[in-house]
Coordinates of C-alpha atoms in Angstrom, one line a residue:
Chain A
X1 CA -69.6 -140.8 -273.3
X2 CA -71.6 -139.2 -275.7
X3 CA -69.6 -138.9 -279.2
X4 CA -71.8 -136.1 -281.2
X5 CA -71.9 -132.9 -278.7
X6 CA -70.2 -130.0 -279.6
X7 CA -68.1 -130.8 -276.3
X8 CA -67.2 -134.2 -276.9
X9 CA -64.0 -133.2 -278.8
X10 CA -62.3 -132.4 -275.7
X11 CA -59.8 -134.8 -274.3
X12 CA -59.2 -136.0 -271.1
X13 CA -63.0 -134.4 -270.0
X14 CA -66.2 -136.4 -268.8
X15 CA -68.8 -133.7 -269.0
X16 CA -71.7 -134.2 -266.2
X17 CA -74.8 -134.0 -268.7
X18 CA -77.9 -135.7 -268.5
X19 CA -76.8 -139.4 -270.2
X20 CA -73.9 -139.5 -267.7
X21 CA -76.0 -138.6 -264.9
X22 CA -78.6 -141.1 -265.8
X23 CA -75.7 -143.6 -265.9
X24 CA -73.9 -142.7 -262.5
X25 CA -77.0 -142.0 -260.5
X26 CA -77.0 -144.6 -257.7
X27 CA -72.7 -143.9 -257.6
X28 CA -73.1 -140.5 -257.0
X29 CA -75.9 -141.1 -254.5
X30 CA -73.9 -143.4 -252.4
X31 CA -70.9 -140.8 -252.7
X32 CA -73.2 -138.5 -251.3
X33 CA -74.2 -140.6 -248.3
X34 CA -70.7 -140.1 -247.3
X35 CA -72.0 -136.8 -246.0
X36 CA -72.7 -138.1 -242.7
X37 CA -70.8 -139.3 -240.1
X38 CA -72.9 -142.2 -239.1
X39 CA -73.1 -143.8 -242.8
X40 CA -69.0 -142.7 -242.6
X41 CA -68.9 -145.4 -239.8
X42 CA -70.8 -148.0 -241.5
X43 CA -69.3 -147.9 -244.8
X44 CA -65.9 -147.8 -243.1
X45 CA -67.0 -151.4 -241.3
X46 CA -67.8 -153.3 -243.9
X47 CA -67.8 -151.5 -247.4
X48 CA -69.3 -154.0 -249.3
X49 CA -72.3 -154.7 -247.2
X50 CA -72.9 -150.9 -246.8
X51 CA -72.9 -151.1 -251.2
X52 CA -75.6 -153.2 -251.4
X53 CA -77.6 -150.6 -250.2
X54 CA -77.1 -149.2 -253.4
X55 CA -78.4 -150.4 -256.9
X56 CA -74.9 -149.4 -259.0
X57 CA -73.8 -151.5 -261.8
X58 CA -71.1 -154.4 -260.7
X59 CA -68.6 -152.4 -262.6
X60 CA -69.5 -149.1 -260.9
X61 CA -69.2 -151.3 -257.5
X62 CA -65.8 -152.7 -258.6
X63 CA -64.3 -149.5 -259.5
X64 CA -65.9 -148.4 -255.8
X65 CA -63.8 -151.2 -254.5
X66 CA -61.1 -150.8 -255.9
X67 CA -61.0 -147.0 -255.9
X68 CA -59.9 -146.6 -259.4
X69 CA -60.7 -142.8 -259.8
X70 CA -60.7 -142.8 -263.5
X71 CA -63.1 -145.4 -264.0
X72 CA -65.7 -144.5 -261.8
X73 CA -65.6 -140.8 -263.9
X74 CA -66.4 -143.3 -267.2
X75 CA -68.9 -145.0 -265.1
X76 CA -71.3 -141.9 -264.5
X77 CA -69.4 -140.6 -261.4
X78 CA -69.0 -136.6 -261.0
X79 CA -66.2 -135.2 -259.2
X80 CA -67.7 -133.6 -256.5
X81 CA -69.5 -136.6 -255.8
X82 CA -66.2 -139.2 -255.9
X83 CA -64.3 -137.0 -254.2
X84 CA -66.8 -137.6 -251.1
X85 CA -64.7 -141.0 -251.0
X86 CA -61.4 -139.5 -251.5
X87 CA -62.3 -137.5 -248.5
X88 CA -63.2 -140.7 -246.9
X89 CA -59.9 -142.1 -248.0
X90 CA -58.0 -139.2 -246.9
X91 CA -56.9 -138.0 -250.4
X92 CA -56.7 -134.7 -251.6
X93 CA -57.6 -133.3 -254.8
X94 CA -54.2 -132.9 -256.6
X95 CA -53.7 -136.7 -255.3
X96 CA -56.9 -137.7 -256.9
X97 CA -55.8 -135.6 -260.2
X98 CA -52.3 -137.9 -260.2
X99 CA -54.2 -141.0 -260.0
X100 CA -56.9 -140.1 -262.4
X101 CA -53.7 -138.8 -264.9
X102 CA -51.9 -141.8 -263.9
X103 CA -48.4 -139.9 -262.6
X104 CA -47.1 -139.9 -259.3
X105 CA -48.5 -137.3 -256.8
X106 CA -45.3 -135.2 -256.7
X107 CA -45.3 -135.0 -260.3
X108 CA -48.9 -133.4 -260.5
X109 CA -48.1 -131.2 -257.5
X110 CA -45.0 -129.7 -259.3
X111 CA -47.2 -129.3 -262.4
X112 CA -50.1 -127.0 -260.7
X113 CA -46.6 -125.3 -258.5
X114 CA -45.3 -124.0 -261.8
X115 CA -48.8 -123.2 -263.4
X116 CA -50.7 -126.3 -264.1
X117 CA -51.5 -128.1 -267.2
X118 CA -50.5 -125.8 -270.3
X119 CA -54.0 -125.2 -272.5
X120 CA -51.6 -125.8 -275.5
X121 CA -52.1 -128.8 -276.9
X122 CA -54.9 -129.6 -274.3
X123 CA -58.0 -128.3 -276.1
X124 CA -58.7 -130.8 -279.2
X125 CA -58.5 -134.7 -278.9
X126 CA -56.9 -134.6 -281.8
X127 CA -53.9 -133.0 -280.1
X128 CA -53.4 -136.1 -277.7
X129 CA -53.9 -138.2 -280.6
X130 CA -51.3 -136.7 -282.3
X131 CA -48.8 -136.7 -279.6
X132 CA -50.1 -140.1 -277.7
Chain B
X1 CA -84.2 -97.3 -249.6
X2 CA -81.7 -100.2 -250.4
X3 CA -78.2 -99.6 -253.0
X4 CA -76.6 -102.1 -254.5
X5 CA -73.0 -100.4 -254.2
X6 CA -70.5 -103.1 -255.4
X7 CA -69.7 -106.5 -256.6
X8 CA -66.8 -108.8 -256.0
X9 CA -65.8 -112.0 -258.2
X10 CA -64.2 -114.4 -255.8
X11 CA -62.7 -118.4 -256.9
X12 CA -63.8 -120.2 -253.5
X13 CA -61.2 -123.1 -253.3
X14 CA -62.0 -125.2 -250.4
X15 CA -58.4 -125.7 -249.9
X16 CA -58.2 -121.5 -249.1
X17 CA -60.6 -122.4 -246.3
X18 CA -58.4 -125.1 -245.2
X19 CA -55.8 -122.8 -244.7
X20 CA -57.1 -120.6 -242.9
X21 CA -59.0 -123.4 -240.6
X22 CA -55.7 -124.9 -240.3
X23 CA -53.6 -121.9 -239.4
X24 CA -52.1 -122.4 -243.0
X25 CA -52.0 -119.4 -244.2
X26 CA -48.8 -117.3 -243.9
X27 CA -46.5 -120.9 -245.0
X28 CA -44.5 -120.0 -248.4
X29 CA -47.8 -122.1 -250.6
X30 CA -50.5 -120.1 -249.3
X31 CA -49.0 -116.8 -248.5
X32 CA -48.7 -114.9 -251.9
X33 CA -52.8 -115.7 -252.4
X34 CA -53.3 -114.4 -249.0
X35 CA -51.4 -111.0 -249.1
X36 CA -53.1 -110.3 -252.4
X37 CA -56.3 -110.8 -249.8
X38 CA -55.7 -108.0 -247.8
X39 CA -56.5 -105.2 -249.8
X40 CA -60.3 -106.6 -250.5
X41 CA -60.8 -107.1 -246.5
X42 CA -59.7 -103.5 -245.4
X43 CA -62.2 -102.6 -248.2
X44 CA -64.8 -105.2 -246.9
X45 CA -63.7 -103.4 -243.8
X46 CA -64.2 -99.9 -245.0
X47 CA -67.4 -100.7 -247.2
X48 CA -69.2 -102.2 -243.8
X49 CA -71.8 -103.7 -246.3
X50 CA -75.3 -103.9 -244.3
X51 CA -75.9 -107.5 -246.5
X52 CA -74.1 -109.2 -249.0
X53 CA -75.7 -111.6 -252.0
X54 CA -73.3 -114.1 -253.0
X55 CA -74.1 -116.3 -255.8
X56 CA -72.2 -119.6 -255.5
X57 CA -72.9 -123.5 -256.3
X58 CA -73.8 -126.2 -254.0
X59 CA -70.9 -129.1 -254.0
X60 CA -73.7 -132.4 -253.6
X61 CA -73.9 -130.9 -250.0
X62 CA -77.5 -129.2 -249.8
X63 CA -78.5 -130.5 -252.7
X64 CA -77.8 -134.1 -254.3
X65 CA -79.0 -135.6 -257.7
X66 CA -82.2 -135.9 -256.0
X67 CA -82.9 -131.8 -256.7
X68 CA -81.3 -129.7 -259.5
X69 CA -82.7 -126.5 -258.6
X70 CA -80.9 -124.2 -261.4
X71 CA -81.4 -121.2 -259.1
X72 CA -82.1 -121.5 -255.3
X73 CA -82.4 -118.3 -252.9
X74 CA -81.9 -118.8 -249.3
X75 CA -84.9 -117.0 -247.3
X76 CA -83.5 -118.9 -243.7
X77 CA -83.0 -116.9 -240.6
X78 CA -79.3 -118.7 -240.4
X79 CA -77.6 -121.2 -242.4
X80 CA -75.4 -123.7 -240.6
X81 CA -72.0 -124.8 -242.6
X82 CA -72.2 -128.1 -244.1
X83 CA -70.4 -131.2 -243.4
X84 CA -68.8 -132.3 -247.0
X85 CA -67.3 -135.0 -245.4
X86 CA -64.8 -133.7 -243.1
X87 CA -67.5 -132.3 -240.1
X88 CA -68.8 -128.9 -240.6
X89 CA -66.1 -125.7 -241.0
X90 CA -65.4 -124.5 -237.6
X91 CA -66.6 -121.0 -239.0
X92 CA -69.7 -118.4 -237.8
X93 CA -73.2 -119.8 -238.2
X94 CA -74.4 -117.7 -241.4
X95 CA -76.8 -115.0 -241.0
X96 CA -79.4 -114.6 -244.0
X97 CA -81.9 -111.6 -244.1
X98 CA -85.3 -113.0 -244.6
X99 CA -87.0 -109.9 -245.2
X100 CA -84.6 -108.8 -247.9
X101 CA -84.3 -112.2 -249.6
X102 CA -88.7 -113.0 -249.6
X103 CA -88.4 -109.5 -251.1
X104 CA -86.2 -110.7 -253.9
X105 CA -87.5 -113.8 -254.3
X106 CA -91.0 -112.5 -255.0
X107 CA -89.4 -109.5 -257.5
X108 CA -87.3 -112.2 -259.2
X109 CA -90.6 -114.8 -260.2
X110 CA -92.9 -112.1 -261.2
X111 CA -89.8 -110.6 -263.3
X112 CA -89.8 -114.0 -264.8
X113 CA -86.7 -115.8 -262.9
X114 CA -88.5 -118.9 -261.2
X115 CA -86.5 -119.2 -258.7
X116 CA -86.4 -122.1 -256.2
X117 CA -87.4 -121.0 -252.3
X118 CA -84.9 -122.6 -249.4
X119 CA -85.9 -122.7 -246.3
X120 CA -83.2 -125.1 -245.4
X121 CA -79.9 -124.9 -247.1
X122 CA -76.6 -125.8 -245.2
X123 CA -73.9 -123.6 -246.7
X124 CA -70.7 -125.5 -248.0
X125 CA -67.4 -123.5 -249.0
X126 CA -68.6 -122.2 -251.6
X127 CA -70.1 -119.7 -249.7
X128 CA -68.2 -119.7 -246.6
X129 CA -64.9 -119.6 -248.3
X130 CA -65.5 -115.9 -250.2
X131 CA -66.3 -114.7 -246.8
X132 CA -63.6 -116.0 -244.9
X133 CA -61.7 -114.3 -248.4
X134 CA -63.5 -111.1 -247.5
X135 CA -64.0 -111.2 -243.5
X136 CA -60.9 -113.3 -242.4
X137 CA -61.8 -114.9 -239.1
X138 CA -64.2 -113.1 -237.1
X139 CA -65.8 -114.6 -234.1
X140 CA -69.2 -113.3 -236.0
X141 CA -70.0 -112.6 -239.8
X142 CA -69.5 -109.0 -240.2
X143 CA -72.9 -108.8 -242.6
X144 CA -76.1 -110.8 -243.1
X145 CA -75.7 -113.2 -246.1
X146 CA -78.4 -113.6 -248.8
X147 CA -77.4 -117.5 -250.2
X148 CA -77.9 -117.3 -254.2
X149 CA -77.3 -121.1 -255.6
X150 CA -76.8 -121.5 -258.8
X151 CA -76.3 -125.1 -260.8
X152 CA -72.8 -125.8 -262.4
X153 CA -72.8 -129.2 -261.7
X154 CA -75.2 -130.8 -263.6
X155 CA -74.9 -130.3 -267.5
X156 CA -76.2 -127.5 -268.5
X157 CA -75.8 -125.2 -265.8
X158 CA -77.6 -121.7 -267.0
X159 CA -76.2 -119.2 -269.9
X160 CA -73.7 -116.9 -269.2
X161 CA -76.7 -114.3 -270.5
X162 CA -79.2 -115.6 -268.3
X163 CA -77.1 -115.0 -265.6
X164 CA -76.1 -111.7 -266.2
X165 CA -80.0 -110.8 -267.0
X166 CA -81.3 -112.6 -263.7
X167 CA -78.4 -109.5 -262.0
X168 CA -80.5 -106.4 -263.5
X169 CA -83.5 -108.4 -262.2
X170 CA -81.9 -108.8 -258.8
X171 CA -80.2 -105.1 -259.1
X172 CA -83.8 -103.8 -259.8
X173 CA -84.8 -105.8 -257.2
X174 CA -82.4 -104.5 -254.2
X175 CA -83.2 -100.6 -255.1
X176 CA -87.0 -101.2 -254.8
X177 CA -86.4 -102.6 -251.4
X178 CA -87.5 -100.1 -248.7
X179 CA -85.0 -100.0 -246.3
X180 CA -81.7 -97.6 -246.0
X181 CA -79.6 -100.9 -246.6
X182 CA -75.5 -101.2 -248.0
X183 CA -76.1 -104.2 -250.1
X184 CA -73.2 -105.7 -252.6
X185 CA -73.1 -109.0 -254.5
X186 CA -70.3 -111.5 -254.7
X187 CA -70.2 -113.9 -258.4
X188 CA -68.1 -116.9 -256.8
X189 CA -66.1 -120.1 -258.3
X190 CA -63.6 -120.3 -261.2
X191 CA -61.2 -119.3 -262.2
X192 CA -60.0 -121.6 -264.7
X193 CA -59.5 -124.8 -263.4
X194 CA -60.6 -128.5 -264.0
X195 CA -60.6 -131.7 -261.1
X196 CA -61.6 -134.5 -263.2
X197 CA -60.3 -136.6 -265.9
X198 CA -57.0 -137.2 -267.2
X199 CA -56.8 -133.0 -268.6
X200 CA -57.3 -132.6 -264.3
X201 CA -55.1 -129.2 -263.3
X202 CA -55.8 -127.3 -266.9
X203 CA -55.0 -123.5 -266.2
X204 CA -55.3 -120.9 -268.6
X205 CA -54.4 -117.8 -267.0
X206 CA -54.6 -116.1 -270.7
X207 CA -58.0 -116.8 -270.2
X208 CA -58.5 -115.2 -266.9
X209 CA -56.5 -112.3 -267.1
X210 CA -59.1 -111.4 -270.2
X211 CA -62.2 -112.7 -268.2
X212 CA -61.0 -110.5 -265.8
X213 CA -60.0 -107.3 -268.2
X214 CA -63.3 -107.6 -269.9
X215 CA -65.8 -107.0 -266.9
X216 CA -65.1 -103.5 -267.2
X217 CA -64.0 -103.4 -271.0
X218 CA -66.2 -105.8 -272.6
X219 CA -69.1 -107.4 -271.0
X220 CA -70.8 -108.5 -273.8
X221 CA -67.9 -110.5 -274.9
X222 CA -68.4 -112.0 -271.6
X223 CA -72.1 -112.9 -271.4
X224 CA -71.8 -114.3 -275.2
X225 CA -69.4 -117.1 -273.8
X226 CA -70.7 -120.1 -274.7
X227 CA -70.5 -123.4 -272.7
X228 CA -68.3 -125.1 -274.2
X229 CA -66.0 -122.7 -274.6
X230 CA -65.8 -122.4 -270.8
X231 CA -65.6 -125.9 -271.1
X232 CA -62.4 -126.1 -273.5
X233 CA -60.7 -123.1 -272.5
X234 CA -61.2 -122.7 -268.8
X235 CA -61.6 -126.5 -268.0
X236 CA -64.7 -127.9 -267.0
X237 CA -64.9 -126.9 -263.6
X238 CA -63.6 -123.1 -264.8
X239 CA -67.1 -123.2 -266.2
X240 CA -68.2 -121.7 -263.0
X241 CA -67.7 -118.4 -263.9
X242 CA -71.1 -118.1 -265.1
X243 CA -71.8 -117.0 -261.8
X244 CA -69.5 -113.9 -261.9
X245 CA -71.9 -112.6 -264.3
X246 CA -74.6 -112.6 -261.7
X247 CA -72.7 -110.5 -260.0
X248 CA -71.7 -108.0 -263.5
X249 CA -75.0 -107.9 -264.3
X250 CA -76.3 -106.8 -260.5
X251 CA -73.6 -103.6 -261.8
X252 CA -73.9 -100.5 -263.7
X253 CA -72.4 -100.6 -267.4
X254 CA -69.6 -98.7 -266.5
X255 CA -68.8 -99.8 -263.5
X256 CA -65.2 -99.1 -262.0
X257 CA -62.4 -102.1 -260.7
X258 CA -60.9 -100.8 -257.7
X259 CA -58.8 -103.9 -256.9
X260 CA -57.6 -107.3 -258.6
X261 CA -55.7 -109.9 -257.5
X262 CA -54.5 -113.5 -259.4
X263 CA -52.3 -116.3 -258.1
X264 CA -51.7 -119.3 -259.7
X265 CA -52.1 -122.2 -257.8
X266 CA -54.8 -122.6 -255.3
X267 CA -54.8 -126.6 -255.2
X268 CA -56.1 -127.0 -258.3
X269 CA -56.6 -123.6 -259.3
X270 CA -56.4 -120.4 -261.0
X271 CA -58.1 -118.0 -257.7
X272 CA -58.9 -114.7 -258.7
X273 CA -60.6 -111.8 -256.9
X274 CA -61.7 -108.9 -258.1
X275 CA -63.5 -106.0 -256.7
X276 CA -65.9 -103.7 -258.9
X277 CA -68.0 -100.6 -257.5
X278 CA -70.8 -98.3 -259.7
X279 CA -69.6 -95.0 -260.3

């Protein structure tokens, strides 16, 4: 992540611009091969052959593996794009927001049921330093 | 000729098209958003718009990483639904209105707007979503559709001013168009909300309440938004609502809200609708 954009200040926040996208190309291209049923079908047979296919970092394949959410965001992934293997995986987005947060699911259900994340204390990194 | 009568600002949560695919929508989550829905489909109903323009993203489902087109308009005949990964939504095949939509197309580059041309474009739920919003569940799309894709997505997604100035292009556009034609315009996605990270289910409905006061009040608040103060304030996914001014712009200066409605949550987010017509 870049350190020196006016955006970069904002915690918790992996914005898609063009040296993230560079970095997660070939992860967010094999996300979007999920499109289709019959690349669905292959991947689902043997996930690691189907990988190879793709030219992604060992790290970016790991956290593909392994399905940790957060990482492949740090790795170049883009939401829309990862969440073509939650889909896969049968996980919805408020799931994929628990794991990514690191709470249970219930936990970041209740939190969006009685009007999501506060933007107090959410807008500066400096907040969560602060607090964390 | 054509009139461009009325615009309506819609959040297009896949999970509201879920609901309503899955029979969803009267259960005690999804029930308050959908009541507050009612109002804007007897006045979809009422209106019987001859075409509507609705500006919306893509979700990596028409387009990938392979093609950022910043502004794509849909000249197709019909545009199937998209499979995101689940099959295609069981909803109407999309009618477009080629004649209208080469029409804008060719007003829009020679008023400066280079816009992208597609041919083939699958629609996802972000445009399938604001009309089952608008339309319910008909066996048919009550209108023909005009597809207007714009890039959120990929940092940076156009200015909230370049958007609002590509809507007088396409306004001008619409009323130079030859034909006795009902057209409106829906501005899609938002309102605040953000999927990703560890900040993932940010609402700020201070925010969107004052997003959506300031369409009528104070639009040039609204088009001097800068992007990262979408990005801090209404998450980084509530920086969609670029598109509404599309729609704002596509509006006379004083135009007149006839109805609102806000629920908080829709999954993941802050939906909104709101529904503007010119004096």
């Amino acid at each position: 992540m870049r350190k020196d954009r006016e955006y970069s200040d904002i915690p918790g926040t992996y914005v898609f611009d063009p040296e993230h996208s560079r970095q997660g190309y070939h992860l967010n291209m094999f996300c979007m091969s999920l499109n289709k049923e019959a690349n669905r079908e292959q991947f689902r047979r043997d996930e690691s052959a189907y990988l190879d296919v793709f030219p992604m970092s060992p790290e970016q394949r790991d956290a593909v593996l392994q399905r940790d959410w957060i990482g492949l965001l740090r790795l170049g992934g883009n939401i829309y794009y990862t969440f073509k293997l939650a889909i896969f995986d049968g996980i919805n987005m408020q799931e994929i927001g628990a794991r990514m947060e690191g709470v249970p699911d219930e936990q970041f259900k209740a939190m969006m049921i009685n009007g999501g994340r506060a933007i107090q204390g959410n807008r500066y990194q400096k907040e969560w330093n602060r607090s964390g | 000729m054509a009139k461009l009568f009325a615009g309506v600002g819609t959040s297009h949560v896949p999970g509201i098209g879920a609901a309503v695919d899955h029979k969803k929508t009267q259960t005690d989550y999804w029930k308050p958003l959908f009541d507050g829905y009612e109002p804007a489909r007897e006045w979809m109903q009422n209106e019987a718009p001859d075409v509507v323009i609705i500006v919306y993203n893509d979700h990596a489902s028409a387009f990938s990483l392979e093609l950022i087109p910043t502004f794509a308009i849909g000249v197709a005949e019909r545009f199937q639904p998209a499979d995101e990964g689940y099959g295609p939504r069981k909803v109407p095949v999309v009618e477009g209105h080629p004649e209208l939509a080469w029409h804008l197309a060719e007003s829009l580059i020679l008023d400066e707007f280079d816009m992208t041309i597609a041919n083939e474009m699958p629609v996802d739920h972000g445009l399938t979503v604001p009309l089952s919003i608008a339309c319910g569940e008909p066996d048919i799309w009550p209108c023909k559709v005009i597809p207007l894709c714009v890039n959120v997505i990929q940092y940076p997604s156009p200015t909230g001013n370049r958007c609002y100035q590509l809507g007088k292009a396409i306004r001008k556009a619409v009323e130079a168009f030859p034909a006795d034609l009902k057209v409106a315009i829906f501005g899609t996605g938002g309102m605040s909300h953000q999927l990703q990270g560890e900040r993932a289910g940010l609402v700020n409905a201070d925010f969107d309440i004052a997003f959506l006061d300031d369409l009528t009040r104070n639009v040039d608040r609204l088009v001097r938004i800068p992007h990262v103060e979408y990005l801090r304030e209404a998450g980084s996914e509530g920086a969609e609502l670029v598109m509404w001014m599309i729609m704002r712009g596509a509006l006379d200066d004083d135009a007149r809200e006839v109805y609102r409605h806000f629920h908080v949550p829709a999954s993941n987010t802050a939906a909104g609708l709101i529904i503007l017509e010119n004096p």
